[in-house]
mmCIF file of C-alpha atoms and ligand atoms in Angstrom:
data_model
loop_
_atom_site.group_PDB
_atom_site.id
_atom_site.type_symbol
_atom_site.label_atom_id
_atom_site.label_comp_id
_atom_site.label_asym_id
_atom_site.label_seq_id
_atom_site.Cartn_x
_atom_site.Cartn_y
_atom_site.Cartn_z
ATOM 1 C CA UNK A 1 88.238 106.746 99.007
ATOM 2 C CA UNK A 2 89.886 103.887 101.634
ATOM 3 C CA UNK A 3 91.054 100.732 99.928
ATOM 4 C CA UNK A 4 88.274 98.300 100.934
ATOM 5 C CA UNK A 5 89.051 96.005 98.399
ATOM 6 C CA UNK A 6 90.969 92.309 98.839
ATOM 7 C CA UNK A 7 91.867 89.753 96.546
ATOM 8 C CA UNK A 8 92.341 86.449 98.563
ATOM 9 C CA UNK A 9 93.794 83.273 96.542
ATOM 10 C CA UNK A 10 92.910 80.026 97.824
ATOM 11 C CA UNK A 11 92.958 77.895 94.554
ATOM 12 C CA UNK A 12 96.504 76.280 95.127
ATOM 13 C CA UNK A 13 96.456 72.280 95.507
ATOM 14 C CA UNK A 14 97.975 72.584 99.346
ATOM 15 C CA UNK A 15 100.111 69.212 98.257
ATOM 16 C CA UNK A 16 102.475 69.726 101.252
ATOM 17 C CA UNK A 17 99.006 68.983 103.450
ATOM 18 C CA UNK A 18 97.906 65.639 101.765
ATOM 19 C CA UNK A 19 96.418 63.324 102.826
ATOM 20 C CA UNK A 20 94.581 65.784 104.978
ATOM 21 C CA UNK A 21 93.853 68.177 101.410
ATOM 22 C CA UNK A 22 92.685 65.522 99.182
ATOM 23 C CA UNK A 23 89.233 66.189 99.076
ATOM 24 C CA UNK A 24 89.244 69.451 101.406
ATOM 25 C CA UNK A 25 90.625 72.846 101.092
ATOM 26 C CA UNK A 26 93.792 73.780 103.017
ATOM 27 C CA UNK A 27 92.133 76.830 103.925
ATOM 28 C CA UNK A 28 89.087 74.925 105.270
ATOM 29 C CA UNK A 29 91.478 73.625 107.864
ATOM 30 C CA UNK A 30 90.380 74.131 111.494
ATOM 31 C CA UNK A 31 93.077 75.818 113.813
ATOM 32 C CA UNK A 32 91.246 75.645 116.934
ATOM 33 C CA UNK A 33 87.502 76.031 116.237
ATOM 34 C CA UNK A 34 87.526 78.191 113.088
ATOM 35 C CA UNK A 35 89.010 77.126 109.644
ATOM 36 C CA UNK A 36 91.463 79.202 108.335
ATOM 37 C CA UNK A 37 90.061 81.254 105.904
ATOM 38 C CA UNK A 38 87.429 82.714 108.827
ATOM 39 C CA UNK A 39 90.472 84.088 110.522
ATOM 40 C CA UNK A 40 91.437 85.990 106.984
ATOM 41 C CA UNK A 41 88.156 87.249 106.328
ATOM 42 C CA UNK A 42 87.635 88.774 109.942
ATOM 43 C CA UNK A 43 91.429 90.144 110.024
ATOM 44 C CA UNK A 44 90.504 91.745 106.938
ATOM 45 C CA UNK A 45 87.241 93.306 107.925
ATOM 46 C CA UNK A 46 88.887 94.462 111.319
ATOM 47 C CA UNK A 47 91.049 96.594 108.825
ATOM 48 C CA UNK A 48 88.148 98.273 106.830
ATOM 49 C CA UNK A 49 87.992 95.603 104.279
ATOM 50 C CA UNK A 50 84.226 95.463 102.995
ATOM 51 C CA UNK A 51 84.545 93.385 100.083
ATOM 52 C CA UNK A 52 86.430 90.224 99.879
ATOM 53 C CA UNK A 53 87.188 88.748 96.166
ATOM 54 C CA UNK A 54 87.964 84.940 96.385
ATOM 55 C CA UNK A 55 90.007 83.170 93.699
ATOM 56 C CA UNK A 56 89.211 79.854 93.825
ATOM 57 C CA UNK A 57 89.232 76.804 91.705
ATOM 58 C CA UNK A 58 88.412 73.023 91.624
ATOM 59 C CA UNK A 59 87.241 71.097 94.998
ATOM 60 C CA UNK A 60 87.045 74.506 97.107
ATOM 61 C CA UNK A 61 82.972 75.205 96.951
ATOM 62 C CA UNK A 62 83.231 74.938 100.969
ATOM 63 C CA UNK A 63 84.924 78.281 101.003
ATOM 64 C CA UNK A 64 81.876 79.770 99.462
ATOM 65 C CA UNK A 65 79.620 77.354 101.345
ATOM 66 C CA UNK A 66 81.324 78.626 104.489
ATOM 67 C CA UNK A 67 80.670 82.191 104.302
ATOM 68 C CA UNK A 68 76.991 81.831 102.976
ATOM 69 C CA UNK A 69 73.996 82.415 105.480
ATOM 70 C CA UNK A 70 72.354 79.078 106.038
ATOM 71 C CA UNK A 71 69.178 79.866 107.145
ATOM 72 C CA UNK A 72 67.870 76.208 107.638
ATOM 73 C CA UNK A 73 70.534 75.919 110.626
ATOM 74 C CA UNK A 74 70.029 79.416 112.019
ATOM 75 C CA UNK A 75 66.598 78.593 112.510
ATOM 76 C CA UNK A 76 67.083 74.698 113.654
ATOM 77 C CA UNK A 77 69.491 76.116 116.427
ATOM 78 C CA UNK A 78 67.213 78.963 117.231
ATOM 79 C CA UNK A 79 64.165 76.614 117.629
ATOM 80 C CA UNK A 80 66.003 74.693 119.402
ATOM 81 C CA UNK A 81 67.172 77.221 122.079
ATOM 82 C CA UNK A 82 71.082 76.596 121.329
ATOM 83 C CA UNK A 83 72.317 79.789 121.723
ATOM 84 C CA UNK A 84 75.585 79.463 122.247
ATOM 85 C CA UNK A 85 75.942 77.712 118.977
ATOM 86 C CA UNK A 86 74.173 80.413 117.443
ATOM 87 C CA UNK A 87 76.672 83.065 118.743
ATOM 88 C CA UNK A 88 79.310 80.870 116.553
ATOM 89 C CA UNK A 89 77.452 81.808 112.919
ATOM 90 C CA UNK A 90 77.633 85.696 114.246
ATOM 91 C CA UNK A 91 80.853 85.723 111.137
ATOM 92 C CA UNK A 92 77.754 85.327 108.285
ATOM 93 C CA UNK A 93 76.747 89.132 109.411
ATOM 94 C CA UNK A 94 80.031 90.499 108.693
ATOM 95 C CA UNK A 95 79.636 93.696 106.957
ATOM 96 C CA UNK A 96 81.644 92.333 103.803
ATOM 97 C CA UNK A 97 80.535 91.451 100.805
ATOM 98 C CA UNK A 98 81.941 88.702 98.611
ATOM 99 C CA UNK A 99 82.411 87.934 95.023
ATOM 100 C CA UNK A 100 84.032 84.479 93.681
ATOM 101 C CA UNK A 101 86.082 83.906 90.532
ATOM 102 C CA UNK A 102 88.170 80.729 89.345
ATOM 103 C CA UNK A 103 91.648 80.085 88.447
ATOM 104 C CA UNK A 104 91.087 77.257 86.430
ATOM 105 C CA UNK A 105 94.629 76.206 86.081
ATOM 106 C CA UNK A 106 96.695 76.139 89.355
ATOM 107 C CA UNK A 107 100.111 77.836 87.511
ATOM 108 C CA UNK A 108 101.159 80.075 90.859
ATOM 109 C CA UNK A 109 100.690 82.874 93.066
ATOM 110 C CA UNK A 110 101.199 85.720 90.741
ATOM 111 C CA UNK A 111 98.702 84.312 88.110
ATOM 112 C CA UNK A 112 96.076 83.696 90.560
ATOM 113 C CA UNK A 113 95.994 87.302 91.220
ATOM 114 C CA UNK A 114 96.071 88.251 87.521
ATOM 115 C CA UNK A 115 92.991 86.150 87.399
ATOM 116 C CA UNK A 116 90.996 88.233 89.556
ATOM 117 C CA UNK A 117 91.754 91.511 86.802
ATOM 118 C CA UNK A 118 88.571 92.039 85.550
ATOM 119 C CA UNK A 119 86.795 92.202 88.594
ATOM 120 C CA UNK A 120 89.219 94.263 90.711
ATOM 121 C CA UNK A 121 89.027 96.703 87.326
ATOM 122 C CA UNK A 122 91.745 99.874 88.232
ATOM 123 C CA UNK A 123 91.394 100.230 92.167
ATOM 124 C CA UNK A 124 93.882 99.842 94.805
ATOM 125 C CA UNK A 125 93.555 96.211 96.712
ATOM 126 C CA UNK A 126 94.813 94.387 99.443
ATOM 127 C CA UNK A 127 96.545 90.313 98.535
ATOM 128 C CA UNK A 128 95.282 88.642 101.709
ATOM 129 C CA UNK A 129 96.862 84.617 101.068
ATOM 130 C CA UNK A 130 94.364 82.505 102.107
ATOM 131 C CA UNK A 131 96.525 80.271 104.015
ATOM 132 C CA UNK A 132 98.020 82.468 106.131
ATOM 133 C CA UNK A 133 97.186 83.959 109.651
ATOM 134 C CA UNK A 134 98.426 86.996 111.277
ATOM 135 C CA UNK A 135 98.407 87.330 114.687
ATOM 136 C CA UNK A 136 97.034 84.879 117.457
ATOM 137 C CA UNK A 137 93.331 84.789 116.718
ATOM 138 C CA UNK A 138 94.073 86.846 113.858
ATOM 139 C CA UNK A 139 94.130 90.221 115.764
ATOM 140 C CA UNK A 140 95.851 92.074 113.735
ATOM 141 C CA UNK A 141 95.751 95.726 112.407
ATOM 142 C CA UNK A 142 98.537 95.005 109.830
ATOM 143 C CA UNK A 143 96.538 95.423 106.994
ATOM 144 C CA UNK A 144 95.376 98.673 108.353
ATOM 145 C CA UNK A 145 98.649 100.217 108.686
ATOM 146 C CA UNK A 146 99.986 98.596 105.391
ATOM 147 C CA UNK A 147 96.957 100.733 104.029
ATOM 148 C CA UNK A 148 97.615 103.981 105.644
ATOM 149 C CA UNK A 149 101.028 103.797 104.811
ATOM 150 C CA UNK A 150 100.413 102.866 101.373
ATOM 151 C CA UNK A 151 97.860 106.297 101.015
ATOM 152 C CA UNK A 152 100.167 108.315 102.903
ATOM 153 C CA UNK A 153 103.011 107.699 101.357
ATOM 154 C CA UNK A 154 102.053 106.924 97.663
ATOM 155 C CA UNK A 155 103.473 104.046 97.252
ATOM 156 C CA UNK A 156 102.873 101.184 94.176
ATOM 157 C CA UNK A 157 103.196 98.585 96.903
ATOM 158 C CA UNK A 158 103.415 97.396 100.423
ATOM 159 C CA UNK A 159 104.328 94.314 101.272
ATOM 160 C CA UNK A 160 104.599 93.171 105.020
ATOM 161 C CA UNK A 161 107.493 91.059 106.089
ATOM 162 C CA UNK A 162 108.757 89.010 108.735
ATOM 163 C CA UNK A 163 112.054 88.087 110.379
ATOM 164 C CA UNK A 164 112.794 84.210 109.686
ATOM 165 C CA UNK A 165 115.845 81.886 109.933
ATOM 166 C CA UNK A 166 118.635 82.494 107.670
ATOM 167 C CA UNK A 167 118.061 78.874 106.480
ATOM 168 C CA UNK A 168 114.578 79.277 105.913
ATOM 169 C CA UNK A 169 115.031 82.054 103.492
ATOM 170 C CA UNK A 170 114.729 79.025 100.639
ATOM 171 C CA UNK A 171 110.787 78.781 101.301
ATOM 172 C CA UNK A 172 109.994 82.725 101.155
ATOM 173 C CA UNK A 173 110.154 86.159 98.671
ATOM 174 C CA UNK A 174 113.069 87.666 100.645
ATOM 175 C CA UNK A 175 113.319 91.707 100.762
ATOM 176 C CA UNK A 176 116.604 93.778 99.383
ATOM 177 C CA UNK A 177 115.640 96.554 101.727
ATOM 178 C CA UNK A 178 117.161 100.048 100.131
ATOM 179 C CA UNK A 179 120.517 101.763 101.462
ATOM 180 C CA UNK A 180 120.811 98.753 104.301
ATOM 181 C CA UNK A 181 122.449 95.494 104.411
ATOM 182 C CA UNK A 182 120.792 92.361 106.152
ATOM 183 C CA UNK A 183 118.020 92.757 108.302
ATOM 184 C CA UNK A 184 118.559 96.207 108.970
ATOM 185 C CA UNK A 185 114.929 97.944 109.665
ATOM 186 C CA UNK A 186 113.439 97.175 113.062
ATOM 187 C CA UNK A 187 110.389 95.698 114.096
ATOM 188 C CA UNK A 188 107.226 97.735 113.057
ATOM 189 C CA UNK A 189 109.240 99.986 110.783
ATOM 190 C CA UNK A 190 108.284 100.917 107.376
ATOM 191 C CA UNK A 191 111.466 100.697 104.701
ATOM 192 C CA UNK A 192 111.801 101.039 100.774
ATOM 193 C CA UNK A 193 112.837 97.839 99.156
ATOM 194 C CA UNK A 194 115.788 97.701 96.869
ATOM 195 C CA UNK A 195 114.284 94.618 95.138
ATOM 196 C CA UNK A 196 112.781 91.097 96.171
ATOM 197 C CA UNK A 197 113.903 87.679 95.161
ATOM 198 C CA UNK A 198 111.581 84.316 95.565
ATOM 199 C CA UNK A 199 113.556 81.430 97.675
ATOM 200 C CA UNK A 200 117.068 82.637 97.359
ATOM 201 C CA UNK A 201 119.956 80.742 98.658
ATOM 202 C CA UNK A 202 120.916 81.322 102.538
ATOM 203 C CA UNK A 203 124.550 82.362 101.004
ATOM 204 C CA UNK A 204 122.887 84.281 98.792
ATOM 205 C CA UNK A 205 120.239 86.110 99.810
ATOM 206 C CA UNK A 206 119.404 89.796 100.596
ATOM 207 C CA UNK A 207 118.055 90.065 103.888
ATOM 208 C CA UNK A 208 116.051 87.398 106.212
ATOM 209 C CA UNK A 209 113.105 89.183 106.007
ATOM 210 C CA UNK A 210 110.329 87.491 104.244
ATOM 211 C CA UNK A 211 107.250 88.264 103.165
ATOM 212 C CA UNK A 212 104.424 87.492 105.338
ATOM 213 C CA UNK A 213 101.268 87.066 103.133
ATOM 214 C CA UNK A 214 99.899 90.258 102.763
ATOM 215 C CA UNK A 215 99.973 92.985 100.706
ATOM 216 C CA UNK A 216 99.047 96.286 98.743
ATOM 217 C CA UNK A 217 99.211 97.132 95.591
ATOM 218 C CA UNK A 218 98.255 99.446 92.747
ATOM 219 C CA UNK A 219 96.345 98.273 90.050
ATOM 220 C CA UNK A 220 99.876 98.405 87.893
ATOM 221 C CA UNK A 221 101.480 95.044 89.012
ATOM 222 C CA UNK A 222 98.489 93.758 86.644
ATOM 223 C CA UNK A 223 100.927 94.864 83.640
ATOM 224 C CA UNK A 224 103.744 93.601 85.328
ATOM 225 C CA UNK A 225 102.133 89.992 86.190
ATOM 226 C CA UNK A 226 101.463 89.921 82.554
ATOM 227 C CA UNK A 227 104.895 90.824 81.585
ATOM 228 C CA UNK A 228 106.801 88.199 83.933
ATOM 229 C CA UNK A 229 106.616 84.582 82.307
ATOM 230 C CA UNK A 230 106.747 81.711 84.497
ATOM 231 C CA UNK A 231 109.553 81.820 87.600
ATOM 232 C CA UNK A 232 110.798 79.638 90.264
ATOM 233 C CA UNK A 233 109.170 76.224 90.318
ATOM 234 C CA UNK A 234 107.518 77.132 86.866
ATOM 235 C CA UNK A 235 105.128 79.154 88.921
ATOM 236 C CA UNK A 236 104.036 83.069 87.796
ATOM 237 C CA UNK A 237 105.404 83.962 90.704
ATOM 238 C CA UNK A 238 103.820 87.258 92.410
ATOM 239 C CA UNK A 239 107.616 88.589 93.814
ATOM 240 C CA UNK A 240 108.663 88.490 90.339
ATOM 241 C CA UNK A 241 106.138 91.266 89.342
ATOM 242 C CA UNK A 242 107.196 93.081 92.601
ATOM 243 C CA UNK A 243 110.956 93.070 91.318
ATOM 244 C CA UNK A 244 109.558 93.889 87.874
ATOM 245 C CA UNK A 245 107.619 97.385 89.816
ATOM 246 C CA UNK A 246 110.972 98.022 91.430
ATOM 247 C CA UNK A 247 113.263 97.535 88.474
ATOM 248 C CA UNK A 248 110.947 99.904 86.641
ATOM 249 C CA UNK A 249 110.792 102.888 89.271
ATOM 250 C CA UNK A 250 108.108 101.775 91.424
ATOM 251 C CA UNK A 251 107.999 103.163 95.165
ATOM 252 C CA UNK A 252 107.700 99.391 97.184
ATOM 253 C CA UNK A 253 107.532 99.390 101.209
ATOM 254 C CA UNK A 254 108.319 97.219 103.234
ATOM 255 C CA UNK A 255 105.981 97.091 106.575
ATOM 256 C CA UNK A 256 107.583 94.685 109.355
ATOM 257 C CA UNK A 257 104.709 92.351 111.695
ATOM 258 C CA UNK A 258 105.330 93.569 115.312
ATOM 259 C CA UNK A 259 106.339 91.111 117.745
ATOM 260 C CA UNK A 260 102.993 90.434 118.845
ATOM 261 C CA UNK A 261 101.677 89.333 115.258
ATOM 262 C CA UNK A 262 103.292 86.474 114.294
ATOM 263 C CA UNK A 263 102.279 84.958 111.079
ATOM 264 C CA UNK A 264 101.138 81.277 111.273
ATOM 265 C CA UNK A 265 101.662 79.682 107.511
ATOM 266 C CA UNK A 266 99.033 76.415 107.566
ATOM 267 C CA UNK A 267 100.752 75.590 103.961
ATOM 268 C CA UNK A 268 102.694 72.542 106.009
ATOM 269 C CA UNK A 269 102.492 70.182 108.467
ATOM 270 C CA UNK A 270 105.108 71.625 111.368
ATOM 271 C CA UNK A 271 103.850 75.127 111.227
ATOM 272 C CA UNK A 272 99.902 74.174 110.819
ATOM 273 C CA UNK A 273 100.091 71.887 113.769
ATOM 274 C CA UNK A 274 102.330 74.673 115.838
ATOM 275 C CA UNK A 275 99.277 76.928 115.462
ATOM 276 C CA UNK A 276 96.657 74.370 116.018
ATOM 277 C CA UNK A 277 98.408 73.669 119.845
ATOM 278 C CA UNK A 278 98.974 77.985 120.326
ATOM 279 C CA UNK A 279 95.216 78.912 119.085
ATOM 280 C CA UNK A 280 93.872 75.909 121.484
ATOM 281 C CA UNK A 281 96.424 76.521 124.570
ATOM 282 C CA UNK A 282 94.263 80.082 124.491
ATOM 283 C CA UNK A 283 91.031 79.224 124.071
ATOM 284 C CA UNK A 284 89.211 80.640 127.189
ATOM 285 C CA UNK A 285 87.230 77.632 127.303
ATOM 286 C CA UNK A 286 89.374 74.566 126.519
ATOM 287 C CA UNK A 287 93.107 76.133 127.164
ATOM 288 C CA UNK A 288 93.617 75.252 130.338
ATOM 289 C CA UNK A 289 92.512 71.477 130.800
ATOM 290 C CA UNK A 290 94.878 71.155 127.607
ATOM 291 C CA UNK A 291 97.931 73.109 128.654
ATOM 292 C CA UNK A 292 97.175 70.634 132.188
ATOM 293 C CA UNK A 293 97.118 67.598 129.590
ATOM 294 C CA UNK A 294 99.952 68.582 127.611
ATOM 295 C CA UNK A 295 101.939 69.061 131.071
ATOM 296 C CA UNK A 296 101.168 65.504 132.031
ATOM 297 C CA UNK A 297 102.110 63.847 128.847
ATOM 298 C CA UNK A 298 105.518 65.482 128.656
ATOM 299 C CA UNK A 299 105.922 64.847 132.126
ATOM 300 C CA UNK A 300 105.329 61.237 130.728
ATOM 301 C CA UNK A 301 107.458 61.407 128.220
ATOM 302 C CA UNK A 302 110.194 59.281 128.179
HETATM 303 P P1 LIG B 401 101.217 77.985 98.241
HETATM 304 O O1 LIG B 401 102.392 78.728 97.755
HETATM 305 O O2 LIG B 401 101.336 77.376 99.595
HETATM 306 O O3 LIG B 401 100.850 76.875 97.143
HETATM 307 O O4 LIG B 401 99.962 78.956 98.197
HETATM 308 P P2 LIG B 401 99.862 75.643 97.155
HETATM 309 O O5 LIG B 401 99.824 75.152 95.748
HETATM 310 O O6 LIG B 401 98.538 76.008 97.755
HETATM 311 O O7 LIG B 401 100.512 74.575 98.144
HETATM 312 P P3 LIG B 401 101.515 73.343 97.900
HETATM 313 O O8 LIG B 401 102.845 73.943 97.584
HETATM 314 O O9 LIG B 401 100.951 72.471 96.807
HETATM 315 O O10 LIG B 401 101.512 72.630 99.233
HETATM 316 C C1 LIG B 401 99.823 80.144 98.938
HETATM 317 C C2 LIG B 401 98.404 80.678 98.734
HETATM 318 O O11 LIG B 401 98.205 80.977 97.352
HETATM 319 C C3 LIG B 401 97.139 80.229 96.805
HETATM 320 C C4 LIG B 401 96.934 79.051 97.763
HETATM 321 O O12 LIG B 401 95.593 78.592 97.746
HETATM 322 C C5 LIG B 401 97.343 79.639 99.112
HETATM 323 O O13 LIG B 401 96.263 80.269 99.776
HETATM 324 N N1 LIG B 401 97.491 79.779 95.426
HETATM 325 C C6 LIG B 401 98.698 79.191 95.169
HETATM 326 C C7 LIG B 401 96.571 79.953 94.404
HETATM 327 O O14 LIG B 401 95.462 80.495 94.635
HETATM 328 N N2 LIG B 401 96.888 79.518 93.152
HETATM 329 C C8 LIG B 401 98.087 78.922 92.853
HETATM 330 O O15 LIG B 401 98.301 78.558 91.668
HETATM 331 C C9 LIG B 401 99.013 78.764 93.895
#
């Protein structure tokens, strides 16, 4: 059997988003007309994902809200004759199911997983981050060929990485990719990873590849969760588990994101508003009286 399986976290506080966060989700956030956490839920069903496990915690009931069938507005609209604004619910009829569970205490990445254990039982899964995009208008296979490559291959893990800034590695779990030095696997390719570290040093680190929100993993990196105590920032940090697999034997690939699916991180300010303007500049209906806009007010500009 295909992994159709994914465990997506979205219980984090999204602090680096306040004010905007406060009473809201992060991944409630619209870029363009849908809120995040639509684009993760259809990327994920375009890959064969059929069941979609939510960890979610205080102030994030619109997640749930969001994916539920509301009947009382289907029909309103229908009566109505708004059609068009019907065609936007089609996402309730996804053929994915979904389950909920909370992490009650926001203490990191890694233990946000861990608490979705008991439901995910000993099956294969995807980590989809909740915040994350992949892809303009999410159309990405990624998670696809992270799959296949994981079944192929037999691996404990794959993670999927990008290529970022040497300066930036301090905000990401940077790759050690095996029998290479710095950046050495091209785009698209799949490589074994000589270890991870979370946020290293520019001078220090490994690689620049980073990894880019989603992954696969065996059922195992439960134990080693559990086994890893509390990491950078104080967090239970997910790459520490990763280097925990490796350390231990474990077979971890690395997938890279082709050039056309860029990964567009709504966890701050400068990168959420970057994808608001790209998602909106292609909108079929509203792109081009924007990009005309934009052109005028940089024109403007002194
Ligand atoms: P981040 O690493 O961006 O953390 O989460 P955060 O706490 O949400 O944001 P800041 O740092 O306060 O601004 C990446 C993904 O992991 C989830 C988040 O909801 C997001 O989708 N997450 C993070 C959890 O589910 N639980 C956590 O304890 C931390």
């Amino acid at each position: 059997m295909t992994i159709d399986l994914a465990i997506v976290p979205v219980a984090g506080h999204g602090t680096r988003l306040l004010p905007a966060t406060k009473t809201q989700p992060k991944e409630m956030l619209p870029v363009g007309k849908k809120p995040v956490v639509q684009y993760v839920v259809e990327e994920l069903a375009q890959s064969g994902v059929r069941r979609v496990l939510f960890v979610t915690g205080r102030g994030k009931a619109s997640i749930e809200n969001h994916f539920d069938v509301d009947a009382e507005l289907t029909s309103y609209l229908r009566e109505t004759g708004r059609e068009e604004q019907l065609a936007e619910l089609s996402f309730e009829r996804l053929d994915v199911s979904f389950g909920y569970t909370r992490q009650r205490r926001q203490l990191g990445l890694g233990h946000a997983v861990l608490c979705a254990q008991t439901l995910a039982r000993h099956e294969p899964f995807v980590v989809a981050l909740g915040d994350s995009i992949i892809g303009l208008n999410a159309k990405s296979q990624i998670v696809r060929r992270m799959i296949e490559t994981f079944e192929k291959q037999r691996a404990d893990a794959v993670i999927c990485f990008e290529e970022v800034a040497q300066s930036d590695v301090v905000h990401y779990g940077i790759a050690q990719p095996k029998s290479s030095s710095r950046g050495a696997p091209k785009e698209a390719d799949v490589f074994e990873l000589a270890g991870i570290v979370e946020k290293p040093r520019p001078d220090e680190s490994p690689s620049n590849l980073a990894v880019a929100a989603r992954y696969v993993f065996q059922p195992s990196i439960f134990d080693h969760l559990r086994a890893v105590g509390p990491g950078k920032g104080g967090e239970i940090q997910l790459t520490d588990a990763v280097a925990r697999l490796i350390e231990q034997g474990g077979k971890v690939l690395g997938l890279r994101l082709a050039p056309d699916e860029k990964r567009y991180d709504i966890g701050n300010f400068e990168s959420y508003f970057r994808a608001f303007v790209e998602f909106t500049l292609a909108d079929g209906d509203f792109g081009p009286a924007l990009r005309a806009h934009l052109q005028k007010l940089l024109a403007e500009a002194p």
